[in-house]
Amino acid sequence: MAEQTGAYTAAGRRVALRPFAPGDGAEFTARARESTGLHRPWLFPPLTAEAYADYARRLTEDPARAGFLVCERPTGALAGFVNVNNIVGGAFQCGALGYGAFAHAAGRGLMGEALRLVIAHAFGPLGLHRLEANVQPGNTASLALVRSAGFRREGFSPDFLHVDGAWRDHERWALTRESAGRDASGARR
């Protein structure tokens, strides 16, 4: 697939972000099916064209959501996705992250770069002040990702989300506009 630079919301050195589109269904679902072993039991992205169409529609039509496909540069191939869900304005100005790498892209640092692009977009054009990530304690890759992006652990929520047929505990992590770009000690990176 050729790189589509005009359609990108943000671009980094190795990845770029763009909105979900109906035409991405075949590639997205094929990548999701290939990645089932990586995603389970943490994540359940759509695996069929019908499920993808509904998922993409919600991400593009609901003002409380912003979905981004993570594309490898220069090929444009899908490497994963990052969504900002439950966007609340007013005095809160917050959103909750959901994300996943596809198996062929896992462990290559692409999602770290993508998450930094989403953070800049969320604190810039989206006008948010705070991003949250709720991560199951055993999901070490996801915990490492938010930690490396500067999120701080704020607490533990028992039975927080219904995932894979049961209510699952989650660690609560957050990042504010002011704390973005600082390491765990508070020093600027």
PDB file of C-alpha atoms in Angstrom:
ATOM      1  CA  MET A   1       0.000   0.000   0.000  1.00  0.00           C
ATOM      2  CA  ALA A   2       1.375   3.441  -0.887  1.00  0.00           C
ATOM      3  CA  GLU A   3       1.803   6.153   1.704  1.00  0.00           C
ATOM      4  CA  GLN A   4      -1.103   8.609   1.769  1.00  0.00           C
ATOM      5  CA  THR A   5       0.576  11.726   3.172  1.00  0.00           C
ATOM      6  CA  GLY A   6      -2.341  14.053   2.434  1.00  0.00           C
ATOM      7  CA  ALA A   7      -4.743  12.011   4.562  1.00  0.00           C
ATOM      8  CA  TYR A   8      -2.587  11.966   7.698  1.00  0.00           C
ATOM      9  CA  THR A   9      -3.634  13.717  10.891  1.00  0.00           C
ATOM     10  CA  ALA A  10      -0.065  13.566  12.229  1.00  0.00           C
ATOM     11  CA  ALA A  11       3.186  12.014  11.046  1.00  0.00           C
ATOM     12  CA  GLY A  12       6.371  10.923  12.753  1.00  0.00           C
ATOM     13  CA  ARG A  13       9.559   9.368  11.497  1.00  0.00           C
ATOM     14  CA  ARG A  14       8.260   5.786  11.210  1.00  0.00           C
ATOM     15  CA  VAL A  15       4.482   6.049  11.615  1.00  0.00           C
ATOM     16  CA  ALA A  16       1.629   8.340  10.753  1.00  0.00           C
ATOM     17  CA  LEU A  17      -1.945   8.610  12.017  1.00  0.00           C
ATOM     18  CA  ARG A  18      -5.082   8.875   9.978  1.00  0.00           C
ATOM     19  CA  PRO A  19      -8.797   8.508  10.673  1.00  0.00           C
ATOM     20  CA  PHE A  20     -10.612   5.217  10.224  1.00  0.00           C
ATOM     21  CA  ALA A  21     -12.326   4.847   6.841  1.00  0.00           C
ATOM     22  CA  PRO A  22     -14.789   2.282   5.475  1.00  0.00           C
ATOM     23  CA  GLY A  23     -12.227   1.092   2.915  1.00  0.00           C
ATOM     24  CA  ASP A  24      -9.823  -0.028   5.662  1.00  0.00           C
ATOM     25  CA  GLY A  25     -12.060  -2.891   6.767  1.00  0.00           C
ATOM     26  CA  ALA A  26     -10.392  -5.715   4.829  1.00  0.00           C
ATOM     27  CA  GLU A  27      -6.845  -4.840   5.922  1.00  0.00           C
ATOM     28  CA  PHE A  28      -7.857  -4.013   9.509  1.00  0.00           C
ATOM     29  CA  THR A  29      -9.791  -7.250  10.059  1.00  0.00           C
ATOM     30  CA  ALA A  30      -7.102  -9.390   8.403  1.00  0.00           C
ATOM     31  CA  ARG A  31      -4.465  -7.823  10.694  1.00  0.00           C
ATOM     32  CA  ALA A  32      -6.769  -8.255  13.714  1.00  0.00           C
ATOM     33  CA  ARG A  33      -7.320 -11.948  12.910  1.00  0.00           C
ATOM     34  CA  GLU A  34      -3.547 -12.455  12.523  1.00  0.00           C
ATOM     35  CA  SER A  35      -3.085 -10.786  15.923  1.00  0.00           C
ATOM     36  CA  THR A  36      -5.610 -12.730  17.984  1.00  0.00           C
ATOM     37  CA  GLY A  37      -2.844 -14.532  19.904  1.00  0.00           C
ATOM     38  CA  LEU A  38      -1.251 -11.195  20.812  1.00  0.00           C
ATOM     39  CA  HIS A  39      -4.508  -9.459  21.745  1.00  0.00           C
ATOM     40  CA  ARG A  40      -6.253 -12.103  23.823  1.00  0.00           C
ATOM     41  CA  PRO A  41      -7.334 -11.854  26.636  1.00  0.00           C
ATOM     42  CA  TRP A  42      -6.799  -8.075  26.743  1.00  0.00           C
ATOM     43  CA  LEU A  43      -8.295  -6.772  23.532  1.00  0.00           C
ATOM     44  CA  PHE A  44     -11.051  -7.713  21.090  1.00  0.00           C
ATOM     45  CA  PRO A  45     -10.907  -5.570  17.947  1.00  0.00           C
ATOM     46  CA  PRO A  46     -13.400  -6.316  15.166  1.00  0.00           C
ATOM     47  CA  LEU A  47     -12.624  -9.428  13.126  1.00  0.00           C
ATOM     48  CA  THR A  48     -15.338  -9.231  10.453  1.00  0.00           C
ATOM     49  CA  ALA A  49     -16.274  -6.648   7.835  1.00  0.00           C
ATOM     50  CA  GLU A  50     -19.644  -6.024   9.528  1.00  0.00           C
ATOM     51  CA  ALA A  51     -18.092  -5.541  12.969  1.00  0.00           C
ATOM     52  CA  TYR A  52     -15.414  -3.247  11.508  1.00  0.00           C
ATOM     53  CA  ALA A  53     -18.031  -1.104   9.719  1.00  0.00           C
ATOM     54  CA  ASP A  54     -19.923  -0.556  12.978  1.00  0.00           C
ATOM     55  CA  TYR A  55     -16.698   0.113  14.925  1.00  0.00           C
ATOM     56  CA  ALA A  56     -15.360   2.602  12.364  1.00  0.00           C
ATOM     57  CA  ARG A  57     -18.743   4.339  12.121  1.00  0.00           C
ATOM     58  CA  ARG A  58     -18.829   4.909  15.890  1.00  0.00           C
ATOM     59  CA  LEU A  59     -15.276   6.277  15.857  1.00  0.00           C
ATOM     60  CA  THR A  60     -15.966   8.696  13.024  1.00  0.00           C
ATOM     61  CA  GLU A  61     -19.512   9.819  13.849  1.00  0.00           C
ATOM     62  CA  ASP A  62     -19.521  10.042  17.655  1.00  0.00           C
ATOM     63  CA  PRO A  63     -18.080  13.390  18.847  1.00  0.00           C
ATOM     64  CA  ALA A  64     -17.050  11.701  22.113  1.00  0.00           C
ATOM     65  CA  ARG A  65     -14.539   9.535  20.200  1.00  0.00           C
ATOM     66  CA  ALA A  66     -11.524  10.063  17.974  1.00  0.00           C
ATOM     67  CA  GLY A  67     -10.030   7.024  16.271  1.00  0.00           C
ATOM     68  CA  PHE A  68      -6.642   6.834  14.584  1.00  0.00           C
ATOM     69  CA  LEU A  69      -5.138   4.133  12.434  1.00  0.00           C
ATOM     70  CA  VAL A  70      -1.395   3.761  12.921  1.00  0.00           C
ATOM     71  CA  CYS A  71       0.242   3.456   9.491  1.00  0.00           C
ATOM     72  CA  GLU A  72       3.824   2.472   8.773  1.00  0.00           C
ATOM     73  CA  ARG A  73       5.786   4.925   6.720  1.00  0.00           C
ATOM     74  CA  PRO A  74       6.426   4.852   3.807  1.00  0.00           C
ATOM     75  CA  THR A  75       4.189   1.876   2.907  1.00  0.00           C
ATOM     76  CA  GLY A  76       0.980   3.008   4.628  1.00  0.00           C
ATOM     77  CA  ALA A  77       0.403  -0.529   5.978  1.00  0.00           C
ATOM     78  CA  LEU A  78      -1.668  -0.685   9.144  1.00  0.00           C
ATOM     79  CA  ALA A  79       0.458  -1.289  12.245  1.00  0.00           C
ATOM     80  CA  GLY A  80      -2.234  -0.725  14.877  1.00  0.00           C
ATOM     81  CA  PHE A  81      -4.734   1.773  16.197  1.00  0.00           C
ATOM     82  CA  VAL A  82      -5.164   4.313  18.998  1.00  0.00           C
ATOM     83  CA  ASN A  83      -8.573   5.613  20.005  1.00  0.00           C
ATOM     84  CA  VAL A  84      -9.520   8.426  22.345  1.00  0.00           C
ATOM     85  CA  ASN A  85     -12.854   7.402  23.865  1.00  0.00           C
ATOM     86  CA  ASN A  86     -15.282   8.983  26.309  1.00  0.00           C
ATOM     87  CA  ILE A  87     -14.158  12.504  25.434  1.00  0.00           C
ATOM     88  CA  VAL A  88     -15.657  14.960  27.880  1.00  0.00           C
ATOM     89  CA  GLY A  89     -15.318  18.720  27.478  1.00  0.00           C
ATOM     90  CA  GLY A  90     -16.199  21.494  29.873  1.00  0.00           C
ATOM     91  CA  ALA A  91     -14.205  21.638  33.071  1.00  0.00           C
ATOM     92  CA  PHE A  92     -13.002  18.014  32.622  1.00  0.00           C
ATOM     93  CA  GLN A  93     -11.464  18.072  29.077  1.00  0.00           C
ATOM     94  CA  CYS A  94     -10.479  14.407  29.283  1.00  0.00           C
ATOM     95  CA  GLY A  95     -10.433  11.288  27.131  1.00  0.00           C
ATOM     96  CA  ALA A  96      -9.711   7.593  27.719  1.00  0.00           C
ATOM     97  CA  LEU A  97      -7.266   5.729  25.501  1.00  0.00           C
ATOM     98  CA  GLY A  98      -7.776   2.395  23.818  1.00  0.00           C
ATOM     99  CA  TYR A  99      -5.053   0.961  21.587  1.00  0.00           C
ATOM    100  CA  GLY A 100      -3.546  -2.108  20.026  1.00  0.00           C
ATOM    101  CA  ALA A 101      -0.608  -3.093  17.857  1.00  0.00           C
ATOM    102  CA  PHE A 102      -0.979  -5.683  15.141  1.00  0.00           C
ATOM    103  CA  ALA A 103       1.274  -8.725  15.540  1.00  0.00           C
ATOM    104  CA  HIS A 104       3.634  -7.886  12.655  1.00  0.00           C
ATOM    105  CA  ALA A 105       4.327  -4.480  14.236  1.00  0.00           C
ATOM    106  CA  ALA A 106       4.556  -5.493  17.916  1.00  0.00           C
ATOM    107  CA  GLY A 107       7.817  -4.892  19.719  1.00  0.00           C
ATOM    108  CA  ARG A 108       9.203  -2.517  17.093  1.00  0.00           C
ATOM    109  CA  GLY A 109       8.549   0.769  18.915  1.00  0.00           C
ATOM    110  CA  LEU A 110       5.901   1.859  16.421  1.00  0.00           C
ATOM    111  CA  MET A 111       3.134   2.143  19.012  1.00  0.00           C
ATOM    112  CA  GLY A 112       5.320   4.295  21.261  1.00  0.00           C
ATOM    113  CA  GLU A 113       5.798   6.752  18.416  1.00  0.00           C
ATOM    114  CA  ALA A 114       2.093   6.583  17.558  1.00  0.00           C
ATOM    115  CA  LEU A 115       1.056   7.204  21.153  1.00  0.00           C
ATOM    116  CA  ARG A 116       3.284  10.299  21.309  1.00  0.00           C
ATOM    117  CA  LEU A 117       1.578  11.599  18.138  1.00  0.00           C
ATOM    118  CA  VAL A 118      -1.880  10.968  19.623  1.00  0.00           C
ATOM    119  CA  ILE A 119      -0.890  12.698  22.870  1.00  0.00           C
ATOM    120  CA  ALA A 120       0.269  15.789  20.927  1.00  0.00           C
ATOM    121  CA  HIS A 121      -2.969  15.768  18.918  1.00  0.00           C
ATOM    122  CA  ALA A 122      -5.119  15.304  22.028  1.00  0.00           C
ATOM    123  CA  PHE A 123      -3.427  18.158  23.880  1.00  0.00           C
ATOM    124  CA  GLY A 124      -3.333  20.287  20.725  1.00  0.00           C
ATOM    125  CA  PRO A 125      -6.203  20.229  18.197  1.00  0.00           C
ATOM    126  CA  LEU A 126      -8.563  18.136  20.382  1.00  0.00           C
ATOM    127  CA  GLY A 127      -8.083  20.631  23.240  1.00  0.00           C
ATOM    128  CA  LEU A 128      -7.906  18.034  25.995  1.00  0.00           C
ATOM    129  CA  HIS A 129      -6.179  18.568  29.321  1.00  0.00           C
ATOM    130  CA  ARG A 130      -6.015  14.932  30.477  1.00  0.00           C
ATOM    131  CA  LEU A 131      -5.703  11.460  28.966  1.00  0.00           C
ATOM    132  CA  GLU A 132      -6.403   8.273  30.894  1.00  0.00           C
ATOM    133  CA  ALA A 133      -5.403   4.683  30.202  1.00  0.00           C
ATOM    134  CA  ASN A 134      -6.911   1.792  32.135  1.00  0.00           C
ATOM    135  CA  VAL A 135      -4.764  -1.322  31.858  1.00  0.00           C
ATOM    136  CA  GLN A 136      -5.216  -4.835  33.208  1.00  0.00           C
ATOM    137  CA  PRO A 137      -2.375  -5.566  35.663  1.00  0.00           C
ATOM    138  CA  GLY A 138      -1.083  -8.589  33.716  1.00  0.00           C
ATOM    139  CA  ASN A 139      -0.804  -6.717  30.415  1.00  0.00           C
ATOM    140  CA  THR A 140       2.900  -5.949  30.737  1.00  0.00           C
ATOM    141  CA  ALA A 141       3.318  -4.640  27.168  1.00  0.00           C
ATOM    142  CA  SER A 142       0.522  -2.110  27.615  1.00  0.00           C
ATOM    143  CA  LEU A 143       1.827  -1.032  31.020  1.00  0.00           C
ATOM    144  CA  ALA A 144       5.295  -0.507  29.524  1.00  0.00           C
ATOM    145  CA  LEU A 145       3.788   1.571  26.702  1.00  0.00           C
ATOM    146  CA  VAL A 146       1.947   4.014  28.971  1.00  0.00           C
ATOM    147  CA  ARG A 147       4.883   4.196  31.377  1.00  0.00           C
ATOM    148  CA  SER A 148       7.262   5.050  28.507  1.00  0.00           C
ATOM    149  CA  ALA A 149       4.871   7.769  27.312  1.00  0.00           C
ATOM    150  CA  GLY A 150       5.051   9.500  30.699  1.00  0.00           C
ATOM    151  CA  PHE A 151       1.730   8.407  32.173  1.00  0.00           C
ATOM    152  CA  ARG A 152       1.672   8.152  35.962  1.00  0.00           C
ATOM    153  CA  ARG A 153      -0.111   5.407  37.892  1.00  0.00           C
ATOM    154  CA  GLU A 154      -2.979   6.916  39.829  1.00  0.00           C
ATOM    155  CA  GLY A 155      -4.575   3.859  41.325  1.00  0.00           C
ATOM    156  CA  PHE A 156      -6.242   0.503  41.068  1.00  0.00           C
ATOM    157  CA  SER A 157      -9.868  -0.132  40.082  1.00  0.00           C
ATOM    158  CA  PRO A 158     -11.283  -3.551  41.006  1.00  0.00           C
ATOM    159  CA  ASP A 159     -13.860  -4.987  38.584  1.00  0.00           C
ATOM    160  CA  PHE A 160     -13.483  -1.903  36.371  1.00  0.00           C
ATOM    161  CA  LEU A 161     -14.307  -3.136  32.846  1.00  0.00           C
ATOM    162  CA  HIS A 162     -16.169  -6.131  31.462  1.00  0.00           C
ATOM    163  CA  VAL A 163     -13.600  -7.872  29.248  1.00  0.00           C
ATOM    164  CA  ASP A 164     -13.650 -11.435  27.905  1.00  0.00           C
ATOM    165  CA  GLY A 165     -16.774 -12.403  29.825  1.00  0.00           C
ATOM    166  CA  ALA A 166     -15.825 -11.093  33.277  1.00  0.00           C
ATOM    167  CA  TRP A 167     -15.323  -7.878  35.225  1.00  0.00           C
ATOM    168  CA  ARG A 168     -11.579  -7.210  35.232  1.00  0.00           C
ATOM    169  CA  ASP A 169      -9.358  -5.206  37.545  1.00  0.00           C
ATOM    170  CA  HIS A 170      -7.436  -2.333  35.958  1.00  0.00           C
ATOM    171  CA  GLU A 171      -4.620   0.001  36.888  1.00  0.00           C
ATOM    172  CA  ARG A 172      -5.475   3.658  36.284  1.00  0.00           C
ATOM    173  CA  TRP A 173      -2.823   5.705  34.500  1.00  0.00           C
ATOM    174  CA  ALA A 174      -3.078   9.351  33.440  1.00  0.00           C
ATOM    175  CA  LEU A 175      -1.210  12.134  31.726  1.00  0.00           C
ATOM    176  CA  THR A 176      -2.050  15.837  31.747  1.00  0.00           C
ATOM    177  CA  ARG A 177      -1.009  18.533  29.337  1.00  0.00           C
ATOM    178  CA  GLU A 178       1.320  19.899  32.035  1.00  0.00           C
ATOM    179  CA  SER A 179       2.953  16.543  32.778  1.00  0.00           C
ATOM    180  CA  ALA A 180       3.405  15.515  29.128  1.00  0.00           C
ATOM    181  CA  GLY A 181       7.064  15.410  28.192  1.00  0.00           C
ATOM    182  CA  ARG A 182       8.270  14.819  31.763  1.00  0.00           C
ATOM    183  CA  ASP A 183       9.825  11.647  33.149  1.00  0.00           C
ATOM    184  CA  ALA A 184       8.755   9.879  36.352  1.00  0.00           C
ATOM    185  CA  SER A 185      10.879  12.265  38.467  1.00  0.00           C
ATOM    186  CA  GLY A 186       9.147  15.302  36.958  1.00  0.00           C
ATOM    187  CA  ALA A 187      12.162  16.386  34.895  1.00  0.00           C
ATOM    188  CA  ARG A 188      11.641  17.434  31.268  1.00  0.00           C
ATOM    189  CA  ARG A 189      12.584  14.790  28.674  1.00  0.00           C
TER     190      ARG A 189
END
